Coordinates of C-alpha atoms and ligand atoms in Angstrom, one line a residue:
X180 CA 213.8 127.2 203.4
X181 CA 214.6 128.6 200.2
X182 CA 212.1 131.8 198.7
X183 CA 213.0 132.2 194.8
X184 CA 214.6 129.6 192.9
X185 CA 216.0 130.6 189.7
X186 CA 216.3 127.1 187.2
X187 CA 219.5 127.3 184.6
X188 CA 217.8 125.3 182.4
X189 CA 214.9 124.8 179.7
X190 CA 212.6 122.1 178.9
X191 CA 211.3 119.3 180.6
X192 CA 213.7 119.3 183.8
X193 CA 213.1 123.0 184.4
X194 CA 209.6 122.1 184.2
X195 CA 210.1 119.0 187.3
X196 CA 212.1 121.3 188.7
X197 CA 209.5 124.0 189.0
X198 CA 206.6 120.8 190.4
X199 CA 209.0 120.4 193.1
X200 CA 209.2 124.3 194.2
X201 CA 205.6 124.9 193.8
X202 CA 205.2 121.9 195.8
X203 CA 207.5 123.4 198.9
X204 CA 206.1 127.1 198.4
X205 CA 209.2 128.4 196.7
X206 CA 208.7 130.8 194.0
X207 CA 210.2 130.1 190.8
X208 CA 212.1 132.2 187.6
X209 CA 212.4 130.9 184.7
X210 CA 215.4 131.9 182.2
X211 CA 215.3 131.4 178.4
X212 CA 216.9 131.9 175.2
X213 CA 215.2 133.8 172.4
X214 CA 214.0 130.8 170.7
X215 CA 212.5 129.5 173.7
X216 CA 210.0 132.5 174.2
X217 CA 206.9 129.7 173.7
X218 CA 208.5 126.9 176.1
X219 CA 206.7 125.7 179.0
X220 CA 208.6 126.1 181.4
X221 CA 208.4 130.1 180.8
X222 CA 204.4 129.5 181.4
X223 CA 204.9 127.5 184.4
X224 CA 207.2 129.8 186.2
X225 CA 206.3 133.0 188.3
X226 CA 208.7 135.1 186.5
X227 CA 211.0 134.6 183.4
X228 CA 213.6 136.6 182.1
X229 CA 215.2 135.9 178.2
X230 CA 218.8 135.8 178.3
X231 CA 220.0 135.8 174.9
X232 CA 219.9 133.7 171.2
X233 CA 218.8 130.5 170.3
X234 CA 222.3 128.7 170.3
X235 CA 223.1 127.4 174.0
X236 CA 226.6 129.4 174.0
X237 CA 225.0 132.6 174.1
X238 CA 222.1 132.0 176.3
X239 CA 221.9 129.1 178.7
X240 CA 225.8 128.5 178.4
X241 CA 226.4 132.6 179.5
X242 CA 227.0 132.8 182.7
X243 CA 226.9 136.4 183.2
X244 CA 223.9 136.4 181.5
X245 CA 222.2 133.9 184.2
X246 CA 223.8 135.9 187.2
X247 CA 222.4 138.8 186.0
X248 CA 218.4 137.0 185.5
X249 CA 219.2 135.8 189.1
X250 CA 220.1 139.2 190.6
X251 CA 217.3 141.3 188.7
X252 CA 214.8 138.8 189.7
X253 CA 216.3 138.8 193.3
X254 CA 216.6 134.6 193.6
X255 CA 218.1 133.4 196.4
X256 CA 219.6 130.2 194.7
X257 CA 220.0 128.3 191.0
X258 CA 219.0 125.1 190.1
X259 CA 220.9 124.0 187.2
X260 CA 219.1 120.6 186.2
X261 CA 220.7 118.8 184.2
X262 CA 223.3 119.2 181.2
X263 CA 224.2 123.1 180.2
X264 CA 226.2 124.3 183.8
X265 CA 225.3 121.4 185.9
X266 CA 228.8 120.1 186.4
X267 CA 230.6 123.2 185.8
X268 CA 232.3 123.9 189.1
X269 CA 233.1 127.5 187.8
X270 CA 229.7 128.3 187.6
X271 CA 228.7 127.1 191.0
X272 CA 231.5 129.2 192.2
X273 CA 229.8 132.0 191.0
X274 CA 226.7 130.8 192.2
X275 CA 228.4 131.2 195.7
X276 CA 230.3 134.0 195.4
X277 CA 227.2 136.1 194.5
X278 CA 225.7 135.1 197.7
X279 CA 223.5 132.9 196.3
X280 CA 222.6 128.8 196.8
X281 CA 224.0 126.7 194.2
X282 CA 221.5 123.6 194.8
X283 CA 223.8 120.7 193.9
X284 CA 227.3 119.7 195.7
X285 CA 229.8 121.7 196.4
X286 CA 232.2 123.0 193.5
X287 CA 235.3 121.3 195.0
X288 CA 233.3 118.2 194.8
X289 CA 232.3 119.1 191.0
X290 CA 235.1 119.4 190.0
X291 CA 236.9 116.2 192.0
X292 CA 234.3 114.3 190.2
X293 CA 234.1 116.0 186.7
X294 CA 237.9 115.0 186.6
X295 CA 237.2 111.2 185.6
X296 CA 241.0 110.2 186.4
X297 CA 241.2 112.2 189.5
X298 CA 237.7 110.6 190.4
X299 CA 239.5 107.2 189.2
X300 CA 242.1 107.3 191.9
X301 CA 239.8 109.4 194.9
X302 CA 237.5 106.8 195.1
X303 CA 240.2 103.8 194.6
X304 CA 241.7 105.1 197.5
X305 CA 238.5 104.8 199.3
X306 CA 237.9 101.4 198.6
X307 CA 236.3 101.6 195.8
X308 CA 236.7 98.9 193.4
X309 CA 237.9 100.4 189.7
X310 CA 238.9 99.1 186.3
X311 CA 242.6 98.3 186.0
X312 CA 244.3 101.2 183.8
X313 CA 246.1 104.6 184.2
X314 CA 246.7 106.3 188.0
X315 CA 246.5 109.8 186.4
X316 CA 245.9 111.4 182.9
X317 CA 248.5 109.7 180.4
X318 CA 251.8 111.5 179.6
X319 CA 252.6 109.8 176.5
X320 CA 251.7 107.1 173.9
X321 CA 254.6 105.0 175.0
X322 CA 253.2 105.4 178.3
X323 CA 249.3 104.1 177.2
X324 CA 251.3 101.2 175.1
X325 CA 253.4 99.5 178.7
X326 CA 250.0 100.2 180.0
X327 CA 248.2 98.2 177.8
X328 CA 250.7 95.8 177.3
X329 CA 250.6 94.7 181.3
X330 CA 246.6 95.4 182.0
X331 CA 245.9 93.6 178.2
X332 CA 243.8 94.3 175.6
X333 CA 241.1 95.4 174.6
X334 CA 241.8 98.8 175.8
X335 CA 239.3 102.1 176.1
X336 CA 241.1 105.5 176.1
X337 CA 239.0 108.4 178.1
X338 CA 239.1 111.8 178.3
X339 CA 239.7 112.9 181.4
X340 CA 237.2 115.9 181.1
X341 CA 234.8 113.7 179.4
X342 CA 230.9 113.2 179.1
X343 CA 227.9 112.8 176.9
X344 CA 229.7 109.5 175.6
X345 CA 232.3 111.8 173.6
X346 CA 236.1 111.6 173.8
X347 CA 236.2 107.7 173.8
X348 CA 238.6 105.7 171.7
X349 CA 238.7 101.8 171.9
X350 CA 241.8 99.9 170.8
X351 CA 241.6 95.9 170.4
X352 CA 245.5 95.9 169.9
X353 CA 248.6 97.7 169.8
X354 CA 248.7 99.0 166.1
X355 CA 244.6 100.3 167.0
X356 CA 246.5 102.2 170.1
X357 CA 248.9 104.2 168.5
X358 CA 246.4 105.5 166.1
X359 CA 243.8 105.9 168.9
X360 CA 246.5 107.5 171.3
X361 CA 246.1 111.0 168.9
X362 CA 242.8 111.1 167.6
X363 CA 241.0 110.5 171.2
X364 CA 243.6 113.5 172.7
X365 CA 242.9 115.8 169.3
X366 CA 238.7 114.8 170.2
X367 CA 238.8 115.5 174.0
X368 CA 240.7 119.0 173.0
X369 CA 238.1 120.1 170.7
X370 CA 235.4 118.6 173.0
X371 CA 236.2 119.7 176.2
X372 CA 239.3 121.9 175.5
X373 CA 241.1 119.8 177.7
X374 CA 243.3 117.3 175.6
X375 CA 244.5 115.0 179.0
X376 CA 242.9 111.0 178.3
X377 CA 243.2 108.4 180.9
X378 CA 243.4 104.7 179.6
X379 CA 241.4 101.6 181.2
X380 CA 240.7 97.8 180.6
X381 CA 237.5 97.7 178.2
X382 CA 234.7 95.1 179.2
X383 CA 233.1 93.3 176.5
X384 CA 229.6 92.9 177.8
X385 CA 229.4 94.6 180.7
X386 CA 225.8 96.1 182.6
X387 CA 225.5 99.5 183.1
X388 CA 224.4 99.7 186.8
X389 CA 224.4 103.3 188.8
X390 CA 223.7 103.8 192.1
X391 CA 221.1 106.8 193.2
X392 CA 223.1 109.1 195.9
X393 CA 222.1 111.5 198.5
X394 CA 223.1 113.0 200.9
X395 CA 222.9 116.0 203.1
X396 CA 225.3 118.4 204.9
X397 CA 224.5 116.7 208.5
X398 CA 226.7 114.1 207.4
X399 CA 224.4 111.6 206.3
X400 CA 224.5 109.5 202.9
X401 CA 222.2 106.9 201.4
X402 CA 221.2 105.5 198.5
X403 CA 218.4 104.6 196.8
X404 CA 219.3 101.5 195.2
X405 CA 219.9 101.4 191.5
X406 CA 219.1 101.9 187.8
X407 CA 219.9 99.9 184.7
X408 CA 220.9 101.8 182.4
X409 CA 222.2 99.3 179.6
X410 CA 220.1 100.0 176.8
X411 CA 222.0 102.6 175.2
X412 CA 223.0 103.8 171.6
X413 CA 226.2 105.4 170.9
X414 CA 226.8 105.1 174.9
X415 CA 223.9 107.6 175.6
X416 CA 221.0 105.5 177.7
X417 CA 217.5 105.3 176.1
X418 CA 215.9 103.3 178.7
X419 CA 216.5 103.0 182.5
X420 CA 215.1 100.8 184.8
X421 CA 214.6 100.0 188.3
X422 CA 215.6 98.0 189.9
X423 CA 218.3 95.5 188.0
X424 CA 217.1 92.4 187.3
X425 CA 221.1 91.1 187.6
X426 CA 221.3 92.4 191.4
X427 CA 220.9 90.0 194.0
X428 CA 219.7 91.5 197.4
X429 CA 223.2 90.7 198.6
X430 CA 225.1 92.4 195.5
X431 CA 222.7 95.1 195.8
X432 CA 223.6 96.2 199.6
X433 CA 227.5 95.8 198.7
X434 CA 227.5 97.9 195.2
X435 CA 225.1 100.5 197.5
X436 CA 227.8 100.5 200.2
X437 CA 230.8 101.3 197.6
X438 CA 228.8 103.9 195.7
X439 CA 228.3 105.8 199.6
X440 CA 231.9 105.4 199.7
X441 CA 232.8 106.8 196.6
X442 CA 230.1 109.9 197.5
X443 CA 231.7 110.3 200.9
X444 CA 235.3 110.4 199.7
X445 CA 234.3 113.4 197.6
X446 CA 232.5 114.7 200.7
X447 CA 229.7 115.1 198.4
X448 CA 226.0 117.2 199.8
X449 CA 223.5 116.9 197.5
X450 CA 221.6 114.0 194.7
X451 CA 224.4 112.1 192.6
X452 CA 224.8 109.0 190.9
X453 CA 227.5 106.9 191.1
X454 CA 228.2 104.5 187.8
X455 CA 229.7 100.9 187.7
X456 CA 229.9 98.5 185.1
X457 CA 229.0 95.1 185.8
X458 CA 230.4 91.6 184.7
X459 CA 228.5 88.8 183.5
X460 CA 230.6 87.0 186.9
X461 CA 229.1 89.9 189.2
X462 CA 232.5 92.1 189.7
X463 CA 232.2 95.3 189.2
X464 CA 234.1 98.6 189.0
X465 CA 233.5 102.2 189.0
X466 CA 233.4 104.5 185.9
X467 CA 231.9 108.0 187.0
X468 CA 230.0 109.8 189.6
X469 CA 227.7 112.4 188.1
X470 CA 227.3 115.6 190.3
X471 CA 223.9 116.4 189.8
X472 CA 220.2 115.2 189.1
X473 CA 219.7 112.7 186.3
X474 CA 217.6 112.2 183.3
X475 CA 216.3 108.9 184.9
X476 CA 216.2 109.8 188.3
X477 CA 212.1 109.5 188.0
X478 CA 212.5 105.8 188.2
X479 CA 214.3 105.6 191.3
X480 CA 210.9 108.3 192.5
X481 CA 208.9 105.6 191.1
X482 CA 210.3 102.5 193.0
X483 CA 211.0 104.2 196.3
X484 CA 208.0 107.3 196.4
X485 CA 211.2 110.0 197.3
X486 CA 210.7 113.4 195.8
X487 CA 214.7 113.8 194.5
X488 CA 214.1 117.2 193.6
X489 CA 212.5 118.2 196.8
X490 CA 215.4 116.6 198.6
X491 CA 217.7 118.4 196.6
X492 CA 216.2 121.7 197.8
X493 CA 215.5 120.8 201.2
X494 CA 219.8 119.5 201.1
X495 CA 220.2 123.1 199.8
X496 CA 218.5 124.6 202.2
X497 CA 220.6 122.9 205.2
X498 CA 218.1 121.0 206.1
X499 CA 218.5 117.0 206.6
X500 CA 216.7 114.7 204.1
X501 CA 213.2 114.2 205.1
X502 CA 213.7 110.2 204.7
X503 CA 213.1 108.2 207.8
X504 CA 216.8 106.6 209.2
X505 CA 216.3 102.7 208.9
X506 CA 219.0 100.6 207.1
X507 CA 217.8 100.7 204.0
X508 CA 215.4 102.5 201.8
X509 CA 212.5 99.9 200.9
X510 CA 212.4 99.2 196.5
X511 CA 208.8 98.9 195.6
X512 CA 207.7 97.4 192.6
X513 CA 209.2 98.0 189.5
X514 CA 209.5 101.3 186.6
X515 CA 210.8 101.8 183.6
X516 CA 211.5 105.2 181.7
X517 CA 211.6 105.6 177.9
X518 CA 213.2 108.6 177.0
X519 CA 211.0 109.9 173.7
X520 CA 213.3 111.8 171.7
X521 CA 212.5 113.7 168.3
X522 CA 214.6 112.0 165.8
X523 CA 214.2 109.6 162.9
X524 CA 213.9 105.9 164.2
X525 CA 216.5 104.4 162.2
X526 CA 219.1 107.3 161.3
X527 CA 219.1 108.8 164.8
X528 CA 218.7 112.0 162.9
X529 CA 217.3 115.0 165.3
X530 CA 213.3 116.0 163.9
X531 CA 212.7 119.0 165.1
X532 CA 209.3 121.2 164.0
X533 CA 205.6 120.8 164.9
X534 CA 203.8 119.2 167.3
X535 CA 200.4 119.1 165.5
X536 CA 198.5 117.0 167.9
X537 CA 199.9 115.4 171.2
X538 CA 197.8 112.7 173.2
X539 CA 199.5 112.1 176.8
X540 CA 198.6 108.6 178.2
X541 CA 197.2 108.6 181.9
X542 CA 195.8 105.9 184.0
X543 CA 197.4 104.0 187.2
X544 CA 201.5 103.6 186.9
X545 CA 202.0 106.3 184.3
X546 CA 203.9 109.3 185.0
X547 CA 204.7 111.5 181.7
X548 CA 207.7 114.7 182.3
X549 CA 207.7 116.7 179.2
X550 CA 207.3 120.3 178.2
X551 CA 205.5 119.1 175.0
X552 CA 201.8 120.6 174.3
X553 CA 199.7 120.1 170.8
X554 CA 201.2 123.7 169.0
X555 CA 204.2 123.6 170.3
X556 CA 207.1 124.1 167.9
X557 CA 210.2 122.3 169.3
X558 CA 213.1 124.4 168.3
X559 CA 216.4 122.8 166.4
X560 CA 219.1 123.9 169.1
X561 CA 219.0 121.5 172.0
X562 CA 218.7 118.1 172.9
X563 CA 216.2 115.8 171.1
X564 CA 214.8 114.5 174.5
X565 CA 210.9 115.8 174.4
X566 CA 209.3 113.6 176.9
X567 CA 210.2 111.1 179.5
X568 CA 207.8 108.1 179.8
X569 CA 207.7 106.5 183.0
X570 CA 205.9 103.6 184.0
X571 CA 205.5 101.8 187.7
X572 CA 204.0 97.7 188.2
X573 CA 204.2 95.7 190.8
X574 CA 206.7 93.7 189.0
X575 CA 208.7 93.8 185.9
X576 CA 206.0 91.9 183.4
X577 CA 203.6 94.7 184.9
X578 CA 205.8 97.2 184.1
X579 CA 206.6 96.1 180.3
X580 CA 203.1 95.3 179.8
X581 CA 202.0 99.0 181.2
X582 CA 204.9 100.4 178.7
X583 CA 203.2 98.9 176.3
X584 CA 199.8 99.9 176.1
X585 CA 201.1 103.6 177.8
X586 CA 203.5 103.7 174.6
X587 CA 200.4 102.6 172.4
X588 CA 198.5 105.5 173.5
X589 CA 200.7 108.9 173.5
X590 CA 200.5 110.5 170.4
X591 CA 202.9 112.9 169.4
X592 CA 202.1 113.5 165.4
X593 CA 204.1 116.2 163.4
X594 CA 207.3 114.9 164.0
X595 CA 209.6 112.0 164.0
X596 CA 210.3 110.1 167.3
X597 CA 211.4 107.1 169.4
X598 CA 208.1 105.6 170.2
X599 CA 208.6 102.8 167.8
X600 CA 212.0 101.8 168.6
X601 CA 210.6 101.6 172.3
X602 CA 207.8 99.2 171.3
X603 CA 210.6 97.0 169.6
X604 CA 213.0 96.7 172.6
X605 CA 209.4 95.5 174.5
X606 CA 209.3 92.9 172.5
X607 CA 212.5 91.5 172.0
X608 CA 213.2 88.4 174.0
X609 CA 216.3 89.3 175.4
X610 CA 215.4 92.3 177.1
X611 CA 211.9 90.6 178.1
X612 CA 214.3 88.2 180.1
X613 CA 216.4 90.9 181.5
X614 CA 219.6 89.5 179.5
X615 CA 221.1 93.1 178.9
X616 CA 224.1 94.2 178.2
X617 CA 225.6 97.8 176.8
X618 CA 225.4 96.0 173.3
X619 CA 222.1 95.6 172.9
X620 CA 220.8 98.1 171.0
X621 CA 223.9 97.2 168.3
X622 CA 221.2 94.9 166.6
X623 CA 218.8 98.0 166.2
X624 CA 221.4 99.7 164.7
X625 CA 221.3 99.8 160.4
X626 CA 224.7 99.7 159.2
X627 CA 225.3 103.4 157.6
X628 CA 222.8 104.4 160.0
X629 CA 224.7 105.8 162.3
Ligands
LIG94 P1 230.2 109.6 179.6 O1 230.5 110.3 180.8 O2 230.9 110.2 178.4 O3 228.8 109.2 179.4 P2 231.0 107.0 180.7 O4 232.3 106.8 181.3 O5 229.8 107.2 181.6 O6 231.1 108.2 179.7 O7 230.7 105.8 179.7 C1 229.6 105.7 178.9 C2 229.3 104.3 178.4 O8 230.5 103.8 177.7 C3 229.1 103.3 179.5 O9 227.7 103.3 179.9 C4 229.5 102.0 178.8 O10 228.5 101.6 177.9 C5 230.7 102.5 178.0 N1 232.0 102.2 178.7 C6 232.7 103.2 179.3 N2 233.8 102.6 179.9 C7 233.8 101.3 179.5 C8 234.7 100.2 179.8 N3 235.9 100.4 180.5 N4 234.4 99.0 179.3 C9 233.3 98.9 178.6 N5 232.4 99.8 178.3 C10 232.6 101.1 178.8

């Protein structure tokens, strides 16, 4: 097994990551940047080490700068959560050629994946069912407007490097293409410093459903069923659940099957989720396979009782996943995760600043991950994400009704935050019936609000 972990990262996944260690007797070091002296997850961990200012570039961006926490501290492997270096294949490079465990896939399969249009075709040739658009990154405008002209419109231009919802340019016709063709290469250059976008057919009101991967260098992959992940703003997720209320038992076991042969064409070792969007006539298609733990993996914990972090050590470790072979992992109940972030309800606007008092709700099907305590001053640098609610019923109407009364009772005074905007979506009709769609939040959306 693994003896000292060292975890890239800040916040409330360093601290889940640091429950799973102590959990398997693996020592932890936390890393940090200047304005994170007072964070949690510097508490929790055995040993910490700062390594450098408040602004991500210069602390947990710096590579160098985490190599040398890891070699002073003596860790035998990095855990890079989720975000900062998760999917940079560089830096798990690095992680490897120093000797050291990089607990996530390989970087061959980082990068594979972290190429969306190389992805795009990998897993087409597998089988895998994708959206009709571009083989490769697009050459030309002319080349998007044939394209778009034989595939039809609306269109959605990509960039190849892409994530975090940037770097995407929808065009409803050919005079919205032209313009689109520039701006979305001139965004993905600045974003990503890679200016290469790929082109695909845009759904109108299409799920988001992803698939939870793993899998383990004995050449076994599963998954773990999946997470809806429609709710979204500005195409970043707000709340997940599990399971989908549009799966059948029978569309379940064939999306599963595609996402384990999307994982195995990249030869992928490790946790990963694969995304697909699906149609209101059950297709679907595949849009991205992220390379390392999620933000919403605890519902999938919640639904099937697997430790993902644990499994992701154990994988790292070369040991097989502890999960019993049968044909299918059993989905238990239902869960739901609302992601509390400090911002103004209706501008989006991050509030950073106090927490003057913070009240954590408790009782049975209520699992809170945070880094949050009453003093705590949560800095302006990083993501607004502050706490991850996560609630488990028997069924669905369990689960909203536990979200409910667990959103009623956590307290987070001081600041501004999503709690609200939670207890809204619980009571709008639609999503009470499951009719979702990645447009739902539009409605929640003030115009000039954005
Ligand atoms: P990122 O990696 O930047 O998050 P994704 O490719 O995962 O980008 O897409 C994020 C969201 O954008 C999806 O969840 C979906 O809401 C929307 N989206 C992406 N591609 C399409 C498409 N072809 N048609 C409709 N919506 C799309």
């Amino acid at each position: 097994m693994l003896r000292k972990v060292l975890i890239a990262n800040r916040g409330e996944i360093a601290v889940r990551i640091i429950q799973a260690c102590r959990e398997l007797g693996i020592s932890t070091v936390a890393v940090h940047s200047d304005a994170d002296r007072d964070c949690l997850h510097v508490e929790m961990a055995e040993e910490s080490v700062c390594i450098g200012g408040p602004y991500s570039n210069a602390s947990y961006l710096n590579i160098s700068s985490v190599i040398a926490a890891a070699e002073i501290t003596g860790a035998d492997a990095v855990h890079p959560g989720y975000g900062f270096l998760a999917e940079s294949a560089h830096f798990a490079e690095i992680v490897r050629d120093c000797g050291m465990t990089f607990i996530g896939p390989s970087p061959e399969a980082i990068r594979l994946m972290g190429n969306k249009s190389a992805a795009r075709a990998a897993v087409s040739a597998a089988g895998v069912p994708v959206l009709p658009g571009s083989k490769e990154a697009l050459q030309s405008r002319k080349e998007a407007l044939e394209l778009a002209e034989g595939i039809g419109y609306p269109v959605i231009l990509k960039a190849s490097a892409g994530g975090g919802g940037r770097g995407m340019r929808l065009a409803f016709d050919e005079r919205e293409l032209r313009g689109a063709f520039d701006t979305a290469r001139n965004e993905a250059e600045k974003a990503f410093g890679d200016p290469s976008v790929y082109l695909e057919k845009y759904l109108e009101r299409p799920r988001h459903i992803e698939f939870q991967i793993l899998a383990d260098g004995h050449g076994r992959v599963i998954h773990l069923g999946e997470r809806e992940c429609s709710i979204q703003r500005r195409h970043q997720k707000l709340l997940e659940e599990a399971p989908s209320a549009a799966l059948s038992p029978e569309l379940r076991a064939e999306m599963g099957r595609a996402a384990v042969a999307a994982a195995r064409a990249a030869r992928y070792v490790s946790a990963g989720t694969v995304e697909f969007l699906l149609g209101p006539d059950g297709s679907f298609h595949f849009m991205e396979m992220n390379t390392r733990i999620q933000v919403e993996h605890p519902v999938t914990e919640m639904v099937t009782g697997v430790d993902l972090v644990k499994e992701q050590l154990r994988i790292a470790a070369g040991e097989r996943m502890s999960l019993p072979p049968r044909r299918a992992v059993p989905i238990n109940g239902h869960a739901i995760e609302f992601r509390i972030n400090a911002e103004d309800p209706n501008t989006f606007a991050p509030s950073p600043g106090l927490v003057e008092r913070l009240v954590l709700p408790g009782g049975p099907g209520v699992r809170v991950d945070t880094h949050l305590y009453t003093g705590y001053r949560i800095p302006p640098y990083y993501d607004s994400l502050i706490a991850k609610l996560i609630v488990h019923g028997a069924d669905r109407a369990e689960a909203i009704a536990r979200g409910r009364r667990a959103l009623e009772m956590l307290r987070v005074e001081g600041i501004r935050t999503s709690i609200r905007l939670h207890l809204r979506i619980l009571e709008d009709r639609d999503f009470v019936d499951g009719r979702l769609d990645t447009h739902f939040m539009d409605r929640y959306l003030q115009p000039g609000g954005e």
